[in-house]
Short mmCIF file of C-alpha atoms and ligand atoms in Angstrom, two decimals:
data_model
loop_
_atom_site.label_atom_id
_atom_site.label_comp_id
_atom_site.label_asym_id
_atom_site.label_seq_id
_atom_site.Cartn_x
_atom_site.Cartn_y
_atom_site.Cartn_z
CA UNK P 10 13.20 -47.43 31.37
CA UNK P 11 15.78 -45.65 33.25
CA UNK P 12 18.27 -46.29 30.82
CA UNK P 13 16.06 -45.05 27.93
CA UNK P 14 15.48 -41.68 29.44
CA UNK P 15 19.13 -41.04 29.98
CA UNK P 16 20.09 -41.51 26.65
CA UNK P 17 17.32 -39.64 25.66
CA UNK P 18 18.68 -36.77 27.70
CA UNK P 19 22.62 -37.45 26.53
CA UNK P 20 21.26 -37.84 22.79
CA UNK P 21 19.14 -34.25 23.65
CA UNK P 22 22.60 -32.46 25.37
CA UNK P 23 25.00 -33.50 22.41
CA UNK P 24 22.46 -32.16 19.55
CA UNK P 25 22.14 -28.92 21.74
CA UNK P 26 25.82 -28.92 22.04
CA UNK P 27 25.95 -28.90 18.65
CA UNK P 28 23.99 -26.62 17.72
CA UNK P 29 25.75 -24.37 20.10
CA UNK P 30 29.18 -24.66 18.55
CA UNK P 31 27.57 -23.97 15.15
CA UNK P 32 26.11 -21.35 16.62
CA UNK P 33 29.23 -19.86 18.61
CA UNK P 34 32.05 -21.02 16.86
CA UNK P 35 30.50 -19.70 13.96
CA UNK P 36 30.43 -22.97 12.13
CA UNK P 37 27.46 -22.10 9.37
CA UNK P 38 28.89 -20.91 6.61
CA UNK P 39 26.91 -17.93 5.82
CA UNK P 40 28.02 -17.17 2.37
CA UNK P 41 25.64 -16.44 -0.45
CA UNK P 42 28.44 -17.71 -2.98
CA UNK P 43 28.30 -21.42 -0.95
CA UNK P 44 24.47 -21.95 -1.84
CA UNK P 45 21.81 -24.08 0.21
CA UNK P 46 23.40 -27.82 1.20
CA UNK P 47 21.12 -30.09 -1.21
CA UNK P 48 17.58 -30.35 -0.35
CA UNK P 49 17.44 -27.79 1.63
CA UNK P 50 16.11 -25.24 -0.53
CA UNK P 51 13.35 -27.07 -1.40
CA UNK P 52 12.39 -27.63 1.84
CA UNK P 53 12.82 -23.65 2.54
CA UNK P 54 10.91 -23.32 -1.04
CA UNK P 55 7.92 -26.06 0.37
CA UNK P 56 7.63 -24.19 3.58
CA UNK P 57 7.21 -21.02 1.72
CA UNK P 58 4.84 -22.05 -0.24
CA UNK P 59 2.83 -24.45 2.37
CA UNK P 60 2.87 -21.03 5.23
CA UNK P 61 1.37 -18.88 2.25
CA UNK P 62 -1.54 -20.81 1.42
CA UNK P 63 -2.81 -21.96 5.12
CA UNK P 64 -2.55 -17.73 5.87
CA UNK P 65 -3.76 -16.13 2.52
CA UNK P 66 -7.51 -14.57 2.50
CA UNK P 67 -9.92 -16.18 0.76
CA UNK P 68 -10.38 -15.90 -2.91
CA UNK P 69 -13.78 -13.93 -2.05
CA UNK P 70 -11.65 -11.60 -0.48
CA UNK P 71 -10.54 -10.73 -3.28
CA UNK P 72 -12.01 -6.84 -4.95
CA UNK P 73 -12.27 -6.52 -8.50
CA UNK P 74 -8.92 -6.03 -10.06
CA UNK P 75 -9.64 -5.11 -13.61
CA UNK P 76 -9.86 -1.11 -12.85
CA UNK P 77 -6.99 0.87 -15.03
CA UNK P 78 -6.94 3.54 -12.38
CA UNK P 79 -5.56 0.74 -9.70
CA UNK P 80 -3.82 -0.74 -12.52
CA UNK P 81 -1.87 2.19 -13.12
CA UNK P 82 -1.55 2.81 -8.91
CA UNK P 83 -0.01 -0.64 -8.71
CA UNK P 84 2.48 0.15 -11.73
CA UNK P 85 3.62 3.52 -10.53
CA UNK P 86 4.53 1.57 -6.79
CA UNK P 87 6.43 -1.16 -8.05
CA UNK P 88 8.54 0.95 -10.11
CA UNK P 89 10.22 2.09 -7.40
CA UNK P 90 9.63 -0.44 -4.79
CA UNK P 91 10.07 -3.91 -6.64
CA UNK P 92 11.64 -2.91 -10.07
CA UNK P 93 14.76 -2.60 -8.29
CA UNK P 94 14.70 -6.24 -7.04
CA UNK P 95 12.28 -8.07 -9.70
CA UNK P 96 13.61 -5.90 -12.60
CA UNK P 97 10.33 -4.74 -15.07
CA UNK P 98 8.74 -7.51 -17.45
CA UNK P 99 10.93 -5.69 -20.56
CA UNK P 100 14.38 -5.51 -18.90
CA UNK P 101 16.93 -7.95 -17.09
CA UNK P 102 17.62 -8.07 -13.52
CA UNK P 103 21.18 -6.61 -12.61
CA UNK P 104 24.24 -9.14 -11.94
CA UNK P 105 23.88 -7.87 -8.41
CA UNK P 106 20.27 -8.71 -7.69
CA UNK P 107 21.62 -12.52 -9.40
CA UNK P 108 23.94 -12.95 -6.95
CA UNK P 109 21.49 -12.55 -4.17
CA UNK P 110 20.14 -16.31 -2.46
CA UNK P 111 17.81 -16.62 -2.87
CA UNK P 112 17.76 -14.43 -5.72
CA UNK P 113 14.72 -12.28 -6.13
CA UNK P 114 12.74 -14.28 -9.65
CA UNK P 115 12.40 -11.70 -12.93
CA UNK P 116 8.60 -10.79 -11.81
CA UNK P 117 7.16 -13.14 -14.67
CA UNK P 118 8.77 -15.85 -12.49
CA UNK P 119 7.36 -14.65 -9.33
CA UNK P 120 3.95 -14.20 -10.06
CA UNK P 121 3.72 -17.26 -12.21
CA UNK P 122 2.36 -19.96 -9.27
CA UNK P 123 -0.03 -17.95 -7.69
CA UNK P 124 -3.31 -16.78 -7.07
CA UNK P 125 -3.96 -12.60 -6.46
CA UNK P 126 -5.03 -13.77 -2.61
CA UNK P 127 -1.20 -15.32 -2.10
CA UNK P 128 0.48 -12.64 -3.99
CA UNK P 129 -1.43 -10.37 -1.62
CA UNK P 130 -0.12 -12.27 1.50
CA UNK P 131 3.39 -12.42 0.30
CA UNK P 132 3.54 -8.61 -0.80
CA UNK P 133 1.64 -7.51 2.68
CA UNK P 134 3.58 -9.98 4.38
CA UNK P 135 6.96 -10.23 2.94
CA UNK P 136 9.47 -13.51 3.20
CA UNK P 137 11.27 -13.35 6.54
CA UNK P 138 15.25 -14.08 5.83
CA UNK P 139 14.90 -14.03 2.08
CA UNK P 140 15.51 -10.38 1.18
CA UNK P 141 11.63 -10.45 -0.07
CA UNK P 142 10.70 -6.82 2.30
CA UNK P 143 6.96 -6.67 3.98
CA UNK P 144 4.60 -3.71 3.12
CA UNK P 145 5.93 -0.70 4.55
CA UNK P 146 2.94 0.08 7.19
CA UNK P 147 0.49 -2.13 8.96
CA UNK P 148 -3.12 -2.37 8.52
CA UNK P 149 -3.35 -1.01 4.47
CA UNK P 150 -4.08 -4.26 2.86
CA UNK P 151 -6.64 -2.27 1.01
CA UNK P 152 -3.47 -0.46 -0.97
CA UNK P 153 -1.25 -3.79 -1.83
CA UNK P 154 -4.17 -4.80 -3.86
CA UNK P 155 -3.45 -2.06 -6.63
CA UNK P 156 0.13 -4.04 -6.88
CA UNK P 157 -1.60 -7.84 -7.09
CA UNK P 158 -4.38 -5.69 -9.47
CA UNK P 159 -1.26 -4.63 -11.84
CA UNK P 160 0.47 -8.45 -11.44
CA UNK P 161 -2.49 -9.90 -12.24
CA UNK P 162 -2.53 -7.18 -15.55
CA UNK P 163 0.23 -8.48 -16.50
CA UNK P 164 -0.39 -12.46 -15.77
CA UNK P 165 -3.16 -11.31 -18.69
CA UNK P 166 -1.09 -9.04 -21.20
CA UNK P 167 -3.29 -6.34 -19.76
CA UNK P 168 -0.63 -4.06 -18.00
CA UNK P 169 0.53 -0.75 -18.81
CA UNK P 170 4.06 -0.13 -19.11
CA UNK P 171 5.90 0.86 -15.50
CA UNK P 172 6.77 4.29 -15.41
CA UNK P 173 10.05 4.87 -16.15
CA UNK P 174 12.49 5.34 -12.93
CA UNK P 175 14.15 8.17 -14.19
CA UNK P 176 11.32 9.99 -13.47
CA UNK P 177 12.70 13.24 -10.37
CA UNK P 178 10.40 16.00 -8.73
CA UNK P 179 7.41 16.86 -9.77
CA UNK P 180 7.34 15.28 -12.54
CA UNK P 181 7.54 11.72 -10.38
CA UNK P 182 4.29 12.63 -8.52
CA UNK P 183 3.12 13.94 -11.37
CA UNK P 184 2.94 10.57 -12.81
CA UNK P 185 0.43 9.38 -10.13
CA UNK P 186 -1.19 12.30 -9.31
CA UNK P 187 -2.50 13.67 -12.93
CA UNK P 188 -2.00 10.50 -14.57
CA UNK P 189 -3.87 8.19 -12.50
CA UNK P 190 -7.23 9.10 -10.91
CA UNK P 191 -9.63 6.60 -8.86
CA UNK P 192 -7.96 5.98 -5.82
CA UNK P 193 -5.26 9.01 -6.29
CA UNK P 194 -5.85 12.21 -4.58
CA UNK P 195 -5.74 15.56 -7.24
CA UNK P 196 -3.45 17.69 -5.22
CA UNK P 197 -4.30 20.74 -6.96
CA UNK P 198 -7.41 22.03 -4.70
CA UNK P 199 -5.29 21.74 -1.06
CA UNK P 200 -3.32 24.38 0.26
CA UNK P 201 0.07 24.14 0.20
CA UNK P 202 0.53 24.18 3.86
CA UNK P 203 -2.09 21.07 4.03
CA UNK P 204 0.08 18.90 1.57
CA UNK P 205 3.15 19.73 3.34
CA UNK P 206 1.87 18.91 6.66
CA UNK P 207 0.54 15.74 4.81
CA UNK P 208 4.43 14.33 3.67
CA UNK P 209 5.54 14.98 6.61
CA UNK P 210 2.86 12.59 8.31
CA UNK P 211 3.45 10.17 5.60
CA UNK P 212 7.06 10.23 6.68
CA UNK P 213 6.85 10.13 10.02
CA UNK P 214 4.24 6.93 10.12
CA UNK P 215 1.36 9.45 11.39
CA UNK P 216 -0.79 9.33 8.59
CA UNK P 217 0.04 5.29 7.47
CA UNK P 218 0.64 4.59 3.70
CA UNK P 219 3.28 2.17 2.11
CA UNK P 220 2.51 3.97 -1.44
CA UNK P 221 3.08 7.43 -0.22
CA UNK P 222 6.13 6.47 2.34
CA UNK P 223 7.36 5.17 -0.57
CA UNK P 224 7.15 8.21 -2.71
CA UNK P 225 7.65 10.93 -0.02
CA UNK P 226 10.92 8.99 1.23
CA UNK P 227 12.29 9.80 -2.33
CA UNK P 228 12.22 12.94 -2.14
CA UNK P 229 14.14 15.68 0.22
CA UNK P 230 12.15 17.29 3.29
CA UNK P 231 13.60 20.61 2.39
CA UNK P 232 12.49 20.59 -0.95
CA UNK P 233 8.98 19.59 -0.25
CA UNK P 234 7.57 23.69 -0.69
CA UNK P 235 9.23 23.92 -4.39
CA UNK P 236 8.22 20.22 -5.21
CA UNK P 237 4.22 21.11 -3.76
CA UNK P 238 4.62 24.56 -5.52
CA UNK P 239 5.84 23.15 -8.93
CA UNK P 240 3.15 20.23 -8.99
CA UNK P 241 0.36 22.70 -8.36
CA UNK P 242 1.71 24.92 -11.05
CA UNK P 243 0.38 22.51 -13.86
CA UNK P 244 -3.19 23.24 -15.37
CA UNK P 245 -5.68 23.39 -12.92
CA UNK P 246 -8.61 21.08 -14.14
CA UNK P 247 -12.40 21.78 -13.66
CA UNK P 248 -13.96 20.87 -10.09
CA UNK P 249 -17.60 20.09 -10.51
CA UNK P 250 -20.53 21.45 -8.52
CA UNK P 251 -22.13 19.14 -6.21
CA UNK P 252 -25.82 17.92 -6.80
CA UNK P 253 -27.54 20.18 -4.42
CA UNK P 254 -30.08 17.00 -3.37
CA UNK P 255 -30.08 13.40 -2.38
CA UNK P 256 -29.08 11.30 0.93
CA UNK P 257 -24.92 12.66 0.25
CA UNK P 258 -25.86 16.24 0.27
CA UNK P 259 -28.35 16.19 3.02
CA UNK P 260 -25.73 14.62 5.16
CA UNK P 261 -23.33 16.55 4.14
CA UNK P 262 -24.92 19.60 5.00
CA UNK P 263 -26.99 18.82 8.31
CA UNK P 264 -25.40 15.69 9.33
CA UNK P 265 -27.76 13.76 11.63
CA UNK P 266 -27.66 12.96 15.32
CA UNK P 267 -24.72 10.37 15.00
CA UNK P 268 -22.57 12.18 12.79
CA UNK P 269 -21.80 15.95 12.17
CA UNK P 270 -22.53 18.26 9.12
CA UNK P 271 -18.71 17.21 6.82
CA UNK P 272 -19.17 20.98 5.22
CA UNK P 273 -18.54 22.65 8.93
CA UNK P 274 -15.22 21.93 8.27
CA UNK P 275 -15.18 21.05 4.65
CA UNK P 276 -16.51 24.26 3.10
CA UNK P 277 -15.33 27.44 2.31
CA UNK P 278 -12.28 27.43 5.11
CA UNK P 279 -9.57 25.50 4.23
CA UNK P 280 -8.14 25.65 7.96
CA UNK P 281 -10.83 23.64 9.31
CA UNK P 282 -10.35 20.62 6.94
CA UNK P 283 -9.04 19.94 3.32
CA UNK P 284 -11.44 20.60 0.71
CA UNK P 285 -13.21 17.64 -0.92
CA UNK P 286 -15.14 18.60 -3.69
CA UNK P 287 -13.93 16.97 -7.20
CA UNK P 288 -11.88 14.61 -5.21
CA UNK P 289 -12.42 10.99 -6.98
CA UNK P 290 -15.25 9.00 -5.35
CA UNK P 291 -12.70 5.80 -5.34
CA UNK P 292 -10.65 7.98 -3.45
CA UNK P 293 -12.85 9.36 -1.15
CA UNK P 294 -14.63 5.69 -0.44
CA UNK P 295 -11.20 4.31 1.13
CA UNK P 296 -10.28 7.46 3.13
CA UNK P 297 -13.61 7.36 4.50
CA UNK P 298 -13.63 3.62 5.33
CA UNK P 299 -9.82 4.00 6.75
CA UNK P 300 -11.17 6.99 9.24
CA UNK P 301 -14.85 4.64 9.98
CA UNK P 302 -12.33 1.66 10.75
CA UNK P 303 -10.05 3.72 13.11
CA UNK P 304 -7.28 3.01 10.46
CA UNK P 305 -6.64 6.77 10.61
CA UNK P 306 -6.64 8.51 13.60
CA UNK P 307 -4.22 11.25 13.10
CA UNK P 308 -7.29 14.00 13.86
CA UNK P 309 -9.91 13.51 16.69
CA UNK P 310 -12.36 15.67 15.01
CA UNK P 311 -12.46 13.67 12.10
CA UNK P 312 -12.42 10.68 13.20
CA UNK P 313 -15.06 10.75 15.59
CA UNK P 314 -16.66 12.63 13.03
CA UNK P 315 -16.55 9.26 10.55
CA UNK P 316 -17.17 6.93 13.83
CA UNK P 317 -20.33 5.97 13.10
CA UNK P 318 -20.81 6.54 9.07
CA UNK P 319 -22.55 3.43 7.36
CA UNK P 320 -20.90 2.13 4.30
CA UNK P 321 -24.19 3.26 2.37
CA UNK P 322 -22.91 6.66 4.25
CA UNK P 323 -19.82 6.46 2.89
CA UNK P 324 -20.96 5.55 -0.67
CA UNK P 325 -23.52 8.65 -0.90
CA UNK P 326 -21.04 11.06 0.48
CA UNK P 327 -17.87 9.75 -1.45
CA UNK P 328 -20.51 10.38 -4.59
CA UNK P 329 -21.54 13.84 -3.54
CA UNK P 330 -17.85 15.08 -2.81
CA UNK P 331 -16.80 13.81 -5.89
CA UNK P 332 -19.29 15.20 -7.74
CA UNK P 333 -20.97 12.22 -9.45
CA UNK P 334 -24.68 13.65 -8.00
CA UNK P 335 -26.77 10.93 -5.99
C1 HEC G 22 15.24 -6.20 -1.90
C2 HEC G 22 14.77 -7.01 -2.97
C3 HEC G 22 13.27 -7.21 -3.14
C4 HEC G 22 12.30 -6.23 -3.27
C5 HEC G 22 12.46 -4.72 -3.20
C6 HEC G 22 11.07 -6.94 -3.53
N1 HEC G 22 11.28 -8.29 -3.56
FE1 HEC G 22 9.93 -9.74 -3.97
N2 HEC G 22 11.27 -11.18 -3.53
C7 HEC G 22 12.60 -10.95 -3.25
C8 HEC G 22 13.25 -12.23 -3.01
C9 HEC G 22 14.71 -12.44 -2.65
C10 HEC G 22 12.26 -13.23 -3.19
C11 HEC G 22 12.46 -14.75 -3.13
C12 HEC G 22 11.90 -15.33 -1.87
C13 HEC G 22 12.09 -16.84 -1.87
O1 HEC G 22 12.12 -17.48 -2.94
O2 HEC G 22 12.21 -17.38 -0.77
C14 HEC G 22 11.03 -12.52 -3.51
C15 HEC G 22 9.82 -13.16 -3.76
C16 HEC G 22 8.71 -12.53 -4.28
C17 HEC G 22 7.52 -13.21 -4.73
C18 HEC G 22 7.29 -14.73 -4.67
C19 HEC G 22 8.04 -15.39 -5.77
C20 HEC G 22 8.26 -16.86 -5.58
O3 HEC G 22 9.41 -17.22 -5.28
O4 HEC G 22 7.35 -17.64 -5.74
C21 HEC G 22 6.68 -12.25 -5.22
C22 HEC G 22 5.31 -12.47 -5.85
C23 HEC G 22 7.33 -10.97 -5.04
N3 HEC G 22 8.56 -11.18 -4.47
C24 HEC G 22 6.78 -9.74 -5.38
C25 HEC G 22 7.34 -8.50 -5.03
C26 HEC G 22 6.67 -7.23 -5.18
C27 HEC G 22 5.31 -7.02 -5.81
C28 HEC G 22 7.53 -6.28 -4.68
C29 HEC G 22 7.26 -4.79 -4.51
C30 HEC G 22 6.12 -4.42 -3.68
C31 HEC G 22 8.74 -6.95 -4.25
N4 HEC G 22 8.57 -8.30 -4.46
C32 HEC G 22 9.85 -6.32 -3.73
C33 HEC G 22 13.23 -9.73 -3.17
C34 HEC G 22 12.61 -8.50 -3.29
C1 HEC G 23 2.60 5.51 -7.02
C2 HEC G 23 1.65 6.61 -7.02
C3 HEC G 23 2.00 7.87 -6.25
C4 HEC G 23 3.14 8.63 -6.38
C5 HEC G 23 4.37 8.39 -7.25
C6 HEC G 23 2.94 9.77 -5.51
N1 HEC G 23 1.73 9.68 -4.86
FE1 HEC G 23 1.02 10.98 -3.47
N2 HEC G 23 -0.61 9.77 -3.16
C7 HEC G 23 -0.83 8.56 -3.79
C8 HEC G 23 -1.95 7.88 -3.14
C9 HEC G 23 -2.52 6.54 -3.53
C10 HEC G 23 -2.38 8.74 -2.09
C11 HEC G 23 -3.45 8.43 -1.02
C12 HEC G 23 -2.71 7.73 0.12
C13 HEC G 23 -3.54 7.47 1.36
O1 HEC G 23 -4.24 6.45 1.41
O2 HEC G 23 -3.45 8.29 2.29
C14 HEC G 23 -1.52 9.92 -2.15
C15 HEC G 23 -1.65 11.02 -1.28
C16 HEC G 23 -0.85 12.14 -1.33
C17 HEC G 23 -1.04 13.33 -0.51
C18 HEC G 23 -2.19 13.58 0.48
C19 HEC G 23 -3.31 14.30 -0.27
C20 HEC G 23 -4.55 14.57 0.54
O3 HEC G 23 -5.50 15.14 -0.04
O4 HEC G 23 -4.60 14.27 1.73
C21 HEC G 23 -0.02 14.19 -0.82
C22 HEC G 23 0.25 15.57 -0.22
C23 HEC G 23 0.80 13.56 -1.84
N3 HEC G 23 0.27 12.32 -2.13
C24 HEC G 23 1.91 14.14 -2.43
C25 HEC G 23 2.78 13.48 -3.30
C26 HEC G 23 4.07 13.99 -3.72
C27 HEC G 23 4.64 15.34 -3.34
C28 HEC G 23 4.62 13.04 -4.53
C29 HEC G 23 6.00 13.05 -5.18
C30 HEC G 23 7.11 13.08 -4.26
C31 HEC G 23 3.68 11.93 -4.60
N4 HEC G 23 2.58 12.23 -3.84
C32 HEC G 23 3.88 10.79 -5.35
C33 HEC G 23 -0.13 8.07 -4.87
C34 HEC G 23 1.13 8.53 -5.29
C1 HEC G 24 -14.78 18.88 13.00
C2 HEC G 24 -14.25 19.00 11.67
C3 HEC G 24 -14.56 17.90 10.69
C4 HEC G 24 -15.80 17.33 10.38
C5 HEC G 24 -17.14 17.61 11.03
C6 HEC G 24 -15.56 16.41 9.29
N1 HEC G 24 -14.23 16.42 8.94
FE1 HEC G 24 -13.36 15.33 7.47
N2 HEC G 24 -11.54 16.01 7.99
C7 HEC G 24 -11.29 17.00 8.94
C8 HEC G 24 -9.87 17.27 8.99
C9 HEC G 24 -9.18 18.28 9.88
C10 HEC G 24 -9.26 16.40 8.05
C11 HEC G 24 -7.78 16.30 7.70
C12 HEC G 24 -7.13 15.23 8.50
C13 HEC G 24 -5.67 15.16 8.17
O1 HEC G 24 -4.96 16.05 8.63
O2 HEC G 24 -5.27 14.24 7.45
C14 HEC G 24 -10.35 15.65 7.44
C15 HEC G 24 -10.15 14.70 6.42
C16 HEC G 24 -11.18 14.14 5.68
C17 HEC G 24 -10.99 13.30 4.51
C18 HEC G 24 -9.66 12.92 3.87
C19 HEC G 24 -9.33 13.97 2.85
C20 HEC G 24 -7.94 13.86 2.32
O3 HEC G 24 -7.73 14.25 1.19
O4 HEC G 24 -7.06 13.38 3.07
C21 HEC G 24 -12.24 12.98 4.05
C22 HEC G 24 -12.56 12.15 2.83
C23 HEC G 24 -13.19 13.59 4.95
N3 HEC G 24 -12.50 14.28 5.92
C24 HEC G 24 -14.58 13.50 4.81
C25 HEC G 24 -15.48 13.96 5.75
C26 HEC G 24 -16.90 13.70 5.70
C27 HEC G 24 -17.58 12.93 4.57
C28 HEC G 24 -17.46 14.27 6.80
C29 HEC G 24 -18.89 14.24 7.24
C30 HEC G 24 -19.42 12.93 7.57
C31 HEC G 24 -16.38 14.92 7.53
N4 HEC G 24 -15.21 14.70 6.87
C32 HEC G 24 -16.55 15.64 8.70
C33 HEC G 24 -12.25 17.63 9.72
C34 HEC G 24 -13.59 17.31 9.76
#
C-alpha cells in the first residue's frame, strides 16, 4: 500500500514539474501560425459546444423574434460590433481576421448549429480565450436578443441588409434613431442637456447598455453638443396626444398609494424628468421593466418611483406615454 501511495505522489510531483517548466520555461508554443496539436481542437470545439448547451435558457425563454423594429436594432449593432470579426453575409472576412485561431467563422458559419437560446448565451456570454468578446455590460440580456432576433432573420432569408459602416455623425445614429422605432428612443423631444448627460452615462457604465456603449464609444466626447444638435436638426415628427382616460392615464396622473403620479416629473418641466409622450411603447415597456427590476438605478426618484409598478402597470403606462390610448 505504502509503495502505491508513493508513486502516486512521485507520478503527481513529476506531472506538476512539468507543467511548471512548460509553464516557466515558456515551453508552449503560443503561436497562432503553429495551430492546435491534433485533437485538440476538437476537444476545445466539444467543450464549447457541451458548456453552451448545459448553461443556455430555455427555448421558452425565448421572446418573439420576428419584429422588424428589433430586426433592424440587431442589424445596426452588429455592424459595428461583429462585422468587423464575422464580416457581413455579402462580403469576405479580411486576411487578418483568417489568420486569427481560432478564426472568427463568416457569420453564416457561426450561426449555422444553433438554436436563438445558445446564440444568446454565447453573444451575452462570449468564448473565454478565443477572441469571441462577451456583451459589453451585465444584466441586459433583454438587448442581445435584437442580435439573435436579426441572426435568426437571416438563418430565414428574412434580414435586412447591415447598415453600411461608413456611416460618421449624425448620420450613424441617425440610422437607429429615425430608422428604427420599437425599442429605439426618438431623440428629438429631450433637451439637449438630457441627451448629453445621457452619453456620458452610457460611457461611463452609469446608465448600462452594450448597444449604446457601443455607439457612444464611436464617437468623440467633445463633439457630443454638435452631434446632439445636428441629429435634432432633422424633421421633427408629430407627437400624439395621450388618451385622456383608462387605467395608464389615471396612473399617470394621480398615481396611487404605492407609486407616485409619472407626470410630476414627466410633464411640462423638462428638469424634473425627460419627457415621454410619443416615445414607442416597446421602448417604454423595457425602460420601465429595467427601473421595476433595479436594472437601472442611476436616479433614486425614479426608481423608487417604478419599485413597485406591476407589469399590467407597466403595459398601460408604456401605452399611454406612447400614445396608443388604453
Ligand atoms: C474580435 C473578434 C470577434 C468579434 C468582435 C465577435 N466575434 Fe463572434 N467569435 C469570434 C471567434 C474567434 C469565435 C470562435 C470561437 C471558437 O470557435 O472557439 C467566435 C464565435 C462566435 C459564434 C459561435 C460560432 C461557432 O464557432 O459555433 C457566434 C454565434 C458569434 N461568434 C457571434 C458573434 C456576434 C453576434 C458578435 C457581435 C455581437 C460577435 N460574434 C463578435 C470572434 C469575434
Ligand atoms: C444600433 C442602434 C443605435 C445606434 C447606432 C445609436 N443608438 Fe442611441 N439608443 C439605441 C437604443 C436601443 C437606446 C436605448 C438604450 C437603453 O436601453 O438605455 C438608445 C438610447 C439613446 C439615448 C438615451 C435617450 C433617452 O431618452 O434616454 C441617447 C441620448 C442616444 N441613444 C444617443 C445616440 C447617439 C448620439 C448616437 C450616435 C453616436 C446613437 N444614439 C446611436 C440605439 C442606437
Ligand atoms: C420624482 C420624479 C419622477 C417620478 C415621480 C417618475 N419619474 Fe420617471 N424618470 C425621472 C427621471 C429624473 C428620469 C431620468 C433618469 C435618467 O437620468 O436616466 C426618469 C426616467 C424615466 C423613463 C426613461 C425615459 C428615457 O427615455 O430614458 C421612463 C420610461 C419613466 N421615467 C417613466 C415613468 C413613469 C411611467 C412614472 C410613473 C409611474 C415615472 N416615470 C415617475 C423622474 C421621475
Amino acid at each position: 500500500m505504502r509503495t502505491v501511495f508513493l508513486t502516486l505522489a512521485v507520478l503527481a510531483g513529476l506531472g506538476l514539474a512539468g507543467a511548471g517548466a512548460v509553464v516557466g520555461l515558456g515551453l508552449y508554443n503560443v503561436s497562432a501560425q503553429a495551430g492546435h496539436l491534433p485533437g485538440v481542437s476538437r476537444v476545445l470545439h466539444t467543450t464549447f459546444r457541451n458548456a453552451v448547451r448545459l448553461r443556455a435558457p430555455s427555448m421558452d425563454q425565448v421572446p418573439p423574434l420576428d419584429d422588424p423594429d428589433l430586426i433592424a436594432l440587431g442589424a445596426g449593432h452588429y455592424a459595428t460590433a461583429c462585422a468587423g470579426c464575422h464580416a457581413t453575409p455579402d462580403e469576405a472576412r479580411s486576411a487578418t481576421i483568417r489568420a486569427m485561431l481560432p478564426a472568427p467563422p463568416p457569420i453564416e458559419e457561426a450561426i449555422a448549429h444553433w438554436q436563438p437560446n445558445e446564440l444568446h448565451w454565447i453573444i451575452e456570454n462570449g468564448v473565454k480565450m478565443s477572441g469571441m468578446p462577451a456583451w459589453p455590460v451585465k444584466h441586459r440580456g433583454d438587448e442581445v436578443w435584437s442580435v439573435v432576433a436579426y441572426l435568426t432573420a437571416l438563418k430565414t432569408g428574412a434580414a435586412p441588409e447591415v447598415p453600411s459602416r461608413d456611416l460618421t455623425g449624425a448620420a450613424y445614429c441617425a440610422s437607429c434613431h429615425t430608422q428604427v422605432g420599437g425599442p429605439v428612443p426618438r431623440l428629438d423631444i429631450q433637451s439637449l442637456d438630457y441627451l448629453a448627460a445621457k452619453l456620458e452615462d452610457y460611457r461611463s457604465g452609469t446608465r448600462p447598455s452594450g448597444i449604446m456603449a457601443q455607439a457612444a464609444r464611436l464617437v468623440p466626447p467633445q463633439d457630443d453638443r454638435a452631434l446632439l444638435t445636428e441629429l435634432a436638426a432633422g424633421t421633427p415628427q408629430p407627437t400624439p396626444r395621450p388618451t385622456p382616460t383608462g387605467p395608464g392615464a389615471e396612473l399617470a396622473r394621480q398615481g396611487t398609494r404605492d407609486v407616485p403620479a409619472c407626470l410630476a416629473c414627466h410633464g411640462k418641466d423638462p428638469s424634473r424628468g425627460p419627457a415621454l409622450f410619443g416615445q414607442p411603447e416597446a421602448y417604454l415597456a423595457d425602460q420601465l421593466r429595467l427601473w421595476a427590476a433595479g436594472t437601472y438605478h442611476h436616479d433614486p426618484l425614479m426608481l423608487a418611483a417604478a419599485r413597485e409598478l406591476s407589469e399590467d402597470d407597466i403595459i398601460a403606462l408604456s401605452r399611454y406615454f406612447s400614445g396608443g390610448g388604453d
